[in-house]
């Protein structure tokens, strides 16, 4: 559907506007007196969230690609139907394939003067079955109000149960990762993806960052808080339907190896990902729906 048709069917004056963004991607901007957010129909990918009177909360790479078949670097990538490298075929896209193509708009609803929601959808089809031989319908709902809530709902539309792994792979904007701490995961068990071991570790105190960090914290439903003294703010990350929190910063060497992340951009971002991964894979029975959600807010 073209931009004029989208605005004609779903646009709301002063609150919901479709436009062509970078790479000519179809974008939706949601605005209330409490703040604004943007999402690309490509991947149902949130690319901006800025509460009123705040600096942007979501980080975007200045080197991202914006093209069909390519992931956007930054924002909130929707990782599904698998998280990370495919279990049996490493040639398949990292973090699944739903972030690589355009989703359909299902609804845009202004719930009040201060709250607006949009829902996008996608589903299994002939070209996905070769990568993942299961039937699903997926909806991504974004609700902008005093906070930003993003929910991924997956319905098993097939005849047999199956397991999924998934993530709302959120990139947060921070002043300098070297001076930021992450609270909420104290005592949680995590794997260190940078070590050649499946031995779990236990988080002692808050998470601090002194090198590349790539850690899935397992069996945790904890609310996390990014404490950012440089921006004199805290970012609160609540979640539901998720037992994994992945914490990632590429640091210097990995940033240099990434074409879509600038050599000096690593200091300004931190991924705290609402997920279900590894031993927290979710089994969905035929006809059932599983919903995972994250709610992001700023506090001082
Ligand atoms: O969630 C952390 C992680 O799995 C890292 O290992 C790193 O690969 C990151 O995701 C980005 O993955 P992507 O496929 O988007 O480049």
Coordinates of C-alpha atoms and ligand atoms in Angstrom, one line a residue:
X1 CA 0.0 0.0 0.0
X2 CA 1.5 3.4 -0.9
X3 CA 2.0 6.3 1.5
X4 CA -1.1 8.2 0.4
X5 CA -3.2 5.1 0.8
X6 CA -1.7 4.3 4.2
X7 CA -2.3 7.9 5.4
X8 CA -5.8 7.8 4.0
X9 CA -6.7 4.5 5.8
X10 CA -4.7 4.8 9.0
X11 CA -3.4 8.3 9.3
X12 CA -4.5 10.5 12.3
X13 CA -4.0 14.2 12.0
X14 CA -1.3 15.3 14.5
X15 CA -0.8 11.8 15.8
X16 CA 0.0 9.2 13.1
X17 CA 1.7 10.0 9.8
X18 CA 3.2 7.7 7.2
X19 CA 6.2 8.9 5.1
X20 CA 9.1 7.7 3.1
X21 CA 12.3 7.5 5.2
X22 CA 15.8 6.5 4.5
X23 CA 16.2 4.0 1.7
X24 CA 12.6 5.0 0.7
X25 CA 11.3 2.7 3.4
X26 CA 7.7 3.2 4.4
X27 CA 7.8 4.8 7.9
X28 CA 5.2 5.6 10.6
X29 CA 5.6 8.4 13.0
X30 CA 3.5 8.4 16.2
X31 CA 3.2 11.6 18.2
X32 CA 1.5 12.6 21.5
X33 CA 2.2 15.4 23.9
X34 CA 4.2 12.8 25.9
X35 CA 6.7 12.1 23.1
X36 CA 7.2 10.6 19.7
X37 CA 8.3 7.3 18.1
X38 CA 9.0 6.1 14.6
X39 CA 8.9 2.7 13.1
X40 CA 9.7 1.2 9.7
X41 CA 7.2 -1.2 8.1
X42 CA 10.4 -3.0 7.1
X43 CA 10.8 -5.5 9.9
X44 CA 8.2 -3.7 12.0
X45 CA 11.3 -2.0 13.3
X46 CA 11.1 0.8 15.8
X47 CA 13.8 3.3 14.8
X48 CA 13.2 6.2 17.3
X49 CA 11.7 6.9 20.7
X50 CA 12.0 10.3 22.2
X51 CA 9.9 11.2 25.3
X52 CA 8.9 14.9 25.6
X53 CA 11.7 16.9 27.1
X54 CA 14.2 14.1 26.8
X55 CA 17.0 13.2 24.4
X56 CA 16.4 10.1 22.2
X57 CA 16.2 6.9 24.1
X58 CA 16.8 4.6 21.1
X59 CA 20.1 4.5 19.3
X60 CA 20.5 4.2 15.6
X61 CA 23.8 3.6 13.7
X62 CA 24.7 6.4 11.2
X63 CA 26.0 3.6 9.0
X64 CA 22.9 1.4 8.9
X65 CA 21.5 0.0 5.6
X66 CA 17.8 0.6 4.8
X67 CA 17.0 -1.9 2.2
X68 CA 14.7 -4.9 1.5
X69 CA 16.5 -8.0 2.6
X70 CA 18.9 -6.2 4.9
X71 CA 18.6 -5.7 8.8
X72 CA 18.5 -2.1 10.2
X73 CA 21.3 -1.5 12.7
X74 CA 19.9 0.0 15.8
X75 CA 16.4 0.7 17.0
X76 CA 14.4 -2.4 18.1
X77 CA 15.1 -5.3 15.7
X78 CA 12.4 -8.0 15.9
X79 CA 14.3 -11.3 16.1
X80 CA 12.1 -14.3 15.1
X81 CA 11.6 -17.3 14.6
X82 CA 15.1 -17.8 16.0
X83 CA 17.6 -15.8 18.0
X84 CA 21.2 -15.5 17.0
X85 CA 22.8 -18.0 14.6
X86 CA 20.3 -20.7 13.2
X87 CA 20.8 -23.9 15.2
X88 CA 21.6 -26.2 12.2
X89 CA 22.2 -23.9 9.2
X90 CA 24.6 -20.9 9.8
X91 CA 24.0 -19.7 6.3
X92 CA 20.5 -18.6 7.3
X93 CA 20.0 -15.0 8.4
X94 CA 21.2 -14.2 11.9
X95 CA 18.2 -13.5 14.3
X96 CA 15.6 -15.0 11.9
X97 CA 14.1 -13.4 8.9
X98 CA 11.1 -11.3 9.9
X99 CA 13.3 -8.2 10.3
X100 CA 14.3 -8.4 6.7
X101 CA 11.0 -7.6 5.0
X102 CA 8.0 -5.4 5.2
X103 CA 5.1 -6.0 7.6
X104 CA 1.5 -5.1 7.0
X105 CA -0.3 -2.3 8.9
X106 CA -3.3 -3.8 10.8
X107 CA -4.4 -0.8 12.9
X108 CA -3.5 2.6 14.3
X109 CA -5.6 3.7 17.2
X110 CA -5.6 6.8 19.3
X111 CA -6.6 5.6 22.7
X112 CA -6.5 9.0 24.3
X113 CA -4.9 12.4 23.7
X114 CA -1.7 11.0 25.4
X115 CA -1.7 7.4 24.1
X116 CA -1.6 5.9 20.6
X117 CA -1.0 2.4 19.4
X118 CA -0.1 0.7 16.1
X119 CA -0.2 -2.9 15.1
X120 CA 1.7 -4.6 12.2
X121 CA 1.5 -8.2 11.1
X122 CA 3.3 -10.8 9.1
X123 CA 3.0 -14.6 8.7
X124 CA 4.6 -17.7 7.3
X125 CA 4.5 -18.1 3.6
X126 CA 6.0 -20.3 0.8
X127 CA 9.3 -18.5 0.8
X128 CA 9.8 -18.9 4.6
X129 CA 9.0 -22.6 4.8
X130 CA 12.4 -23.6 3.4
X131 CA 14.1 -21.6 6.2
X132 CA 11.6 -22.6 9.0
X133 CA 9.1 -25.4 8.2
X134 CA 6.3 -24.1 10.5
X135 CA 3.1 -22.0 10.1
X136 CA 2.7 -18.8 12.2
X137 CA 1.1 -15.5 12.3
X138 CA 2.9 -12.6 14.1
X139 CA 1.8 -9.2 15.3
X140 CA 4.0 -6.4 16.6
X141 CA 2.2 -3.8 18.6
X142 CA 3.7 -0.4 19.6
X143 CA 2.0 1.7 22.2
X144 CA 3.3 5.3 22.8
X145 CA 2.1 7.0 26.0
X146 CA 4.0 7.8 29.2
X147 CA 6.4 5.1 28.1
X148 CA 7.0 3.0 25.0
X149 CA 5.6 -0.6 25.0
X150 CA 6.5 -3.0 22.2
X151 CA 4.8 -6.5 22.1
X152 CA 5.5 -9.4 19.8
X153 CA 2.7 -11.9 19.6
X154 CA 3.2 -15.2 17.8
X155 CA 0.3 -17.6 17.0
X156 CA 0.9 -21.2 15.9
X157 CA -1.4 -21.5 12.9
X158 CA -0.1 -25.0 12.1
X159 CA -1.1 -28.5 13.1
X160 CA 1.8 -29.3 15.4
X161 CA 3.6 -27.6 18.4
X162 CA 6.9 -26.0 17.8
X163 CA 9.6 -24.1 19.7
X164 CA 10.7 -20.6 19.0
X165 CA 13.4 -18.3 20.2
X166 CA 12.9 -14.6 19.8
X167 CA 14.1 -11.1 20.9
X168 CA 13.1 -7.5 20.9
X169 CA 16.8 -6.5 20.4
X170 CA 16.7 -3.0 21.7
X171 CA 19.6 -0.6 21.2
X172 CA 19.6 2.1 23.8
X173 CA 21.4 5.5 23.5
X174 CA 23.9 6.1 26.3
X175 CA 26.4 8.9 26.9
X176 CA 29.4 6.6 27.2
X177 CA 29.2 2.8 27.8
X178 CA 32.3 3.0 29.9
X179 CA 30.5 5.1 32.5
X180 CA 27.1 3.3 32.4
X181 CA 25.9 0.5 34.8
X182 CA 23.1 -1.9 34.3
X183 CA 21.1 -2.8 37.4
X184 CA 18.5 -5.6 37.9
X185 CA 20.5 -8.7 37.0
X186 CA 22.2 -9.2 40.3
X187 CA 22.3 -12.9 41.1
X188 CA 21.1 -13.9 37.6
X189 CA 22.9 -16.7 35.7
X190 CA 24.5 -15.9 32.4
X191 CA 26.5 -17.4 29.6
X192 CA 29.5 -15.5 28.3
X193 CA 29.4 -15.8 24.5
X194 CA 33.0 -14.6 24.2
X195 CA 34.4 -17.6 26.1
X196 CA 34.7 -21.1 24.7
X197 CA 32.6 -22.5 27.5
X198 CA 28.9 -23.3 28.3
X199 CA 29.7 -22.9 32.0
X200 CA 27.2 -20.4 33.4
X201 CA 28.3 -17.5 35.6
X202 CA 26.4 -15.6 38.3
X203 CA 26.1 -11.8 38.0
X204 CA 27.7 -10.1 41.0
X205 CA 26.3 -6.6 41.5
X206 CA 25.4 -4.3 38.6
X207 CA 26.8 -5.0 35.1
X208 CA 29.7 -2.7 34.2
X209 CA 31.4 -2.4 30.8
X210 CA 35.1 -2.6 30.3
X211 CA 35.3 -4.7 27.1
X212 CA 33.1 -6.4 24.4
X213 CA 30.1 -7.8 26.3
X214 CA 27.8 -10.5 24.9
X215 CA 25.8 -12.2 27.6
X216 CA 22.4 -14.0 27.6
X217 CA 21.1 -13.9 31.2
X218 CA 18.8 -16.9 31.6
X219 CA 15.7 -17.6 33.7
X220 CA 15.2 -13.9 34.6
X221 CA 12.0 -11.8 34.3
X222 CA 13.7 -8.9 36.1
X223 CA 13.2 -5.3 35.3
X224 CA 16.5 -3.7 34.3
X225 CA 17.7 -0.1 34.7
X226 CA 20.4 1.6 32.7
X227 CA 22.0 4.2 35.0
X228 CA 23.6 6.8 32.8
X229 CA 25.2 9.6 34.8
X230 CA 26.5 11.3 31.6
X231 CA 22.9 11.9 30.5
X232 CA 21.7 12.3 34.1
X233 CA 19.0 9.8 33.6
X234 CA 18.0 6.2 34.1
X235 CA 16.2 4.1 31.5
X236 CA 13.8 1.5 32.9
X237 CA 13.2 -1.7 30.9
X238 CA 10.3 -3.8 32.1
X239 CA 9.3 -7.0 30.4
X240 CA 6.7 -9.7 30.3
X241 CA 6.6 -13.1 28.6
X242 CA 10.4 -13.2 28.5
X243 CA 12.9 -15.2 30.6
X244 CA 16.1 -14.1 28.8
X245 CA 17.8 -10.7 28.9
X246 CA 20.7 -10.3 26.4
X247 CA 23.3 -7.6 27.2
X248 CA 25.6 -6.6 24.3
X249 CA 28.1 -4.0 23.4
X250 CA 30.6 -4.8 20.5
X251 CA 33.4 -2.6 21.9
X252 CA 36.3 -1.5 19.7
X253 CA 37.4 -4.5 17.7
X254 CA 34.0 -5.9 16.8
X255 CA 32.7 -2.4 15.9
X256 CA 35.6 -2.1 13.5
X257 CA 34.5 -5.4 11.8
X258 CA 30.9 -4.3 11.4
X259 CA 30.2 -2.3 8.2
X260 CA 26.9 -0.9 9.5
X261 CA 28.3 0.3 12.9
X262 CA 30.8 3.1 12.9
X263 CA 34.3 2.5 14.4
X264 CA 33.5 5.1 17.1
X265 CA 29.8 4.4 17.6
X266 CA 30.2 1.7 20.1
X267 CA 30.6 4.1 23.0
X268 CA 27.1 5.5 22.5
X269 CA 25.0 2.3 22.6
X270 CA 24.0 -0.6 24.8
X271 CA 21.7 -3.5 23.9
X272 CA 19.5 -4.8 26.6
X273 CA 17.3 -7.3 24.8
X274 CA 14.0 -8.7 25.9
X275 CA 14.2 -12.3 24.7
X276 CA 13.6 -16.0 25.0
X277 CA 16.7 -17.8 23.9
X278 CA 18.8 -20.9 24.5
X279 CA 17.2 -23.0 27.3
X280 CA 14.4 -20.4 27.5
X281 CA 13.0 -21.4 24.1
X282 CA 9.2 -21.2 24.1
X283 CA 7.0 -24.0 22.8
X284 CA 3.7 -22.9 21.2
X285 CA 0.8 -25.4 20.8
X286 CA -1.4 -25.3 17.7
X287 CA -3.8 -22.4 17.9
X288 CA -2.0 -20.9 20.9
X289 CA -0.5 -17.4 21.0
X290 CA 2.6 -16.4 22.9
X291 CA 3.3 -12.7 23.7
X292 CA 6.6 -11.1 24.8
X293 CA 6.6 -7.4 25.6
X294 CA 9.0 -4.7 26.7
X295 CA 8.1 -1.3 28.2
X296 CA 10.7 1.4 28.2
X297 CA 10.6 4.6 30.2
X298 CA 13.0 7.3 31.5
X299 CA 13.3 8.4 35.1
X300 CA 15.6 10.9 36.9
Ligands
LIG1 O1 22.2 -10.1 20.8 C1 23.6 -10.1 20.8 C2 24.0 -10.6 19.4 O2 23.6 -11.9 19.2 C3 25.6 -10.4 19.2 O3 26.2 -11.7 19.3 C4 25.7 -9.7 17.9 O4 25.8 -10.6 16.8 C5 24.4 -8.9 17.8 O5 23.4 -9.8 18.3 C6 24.0 -8.3 16.5 O6 23.6 -9.3 15.6 P1 23.3 -8.9 14.1 O7 22.8 -10.2 13.4 O8 22.1 -7.9 14.2 O9 24.5 -8.3 13.5

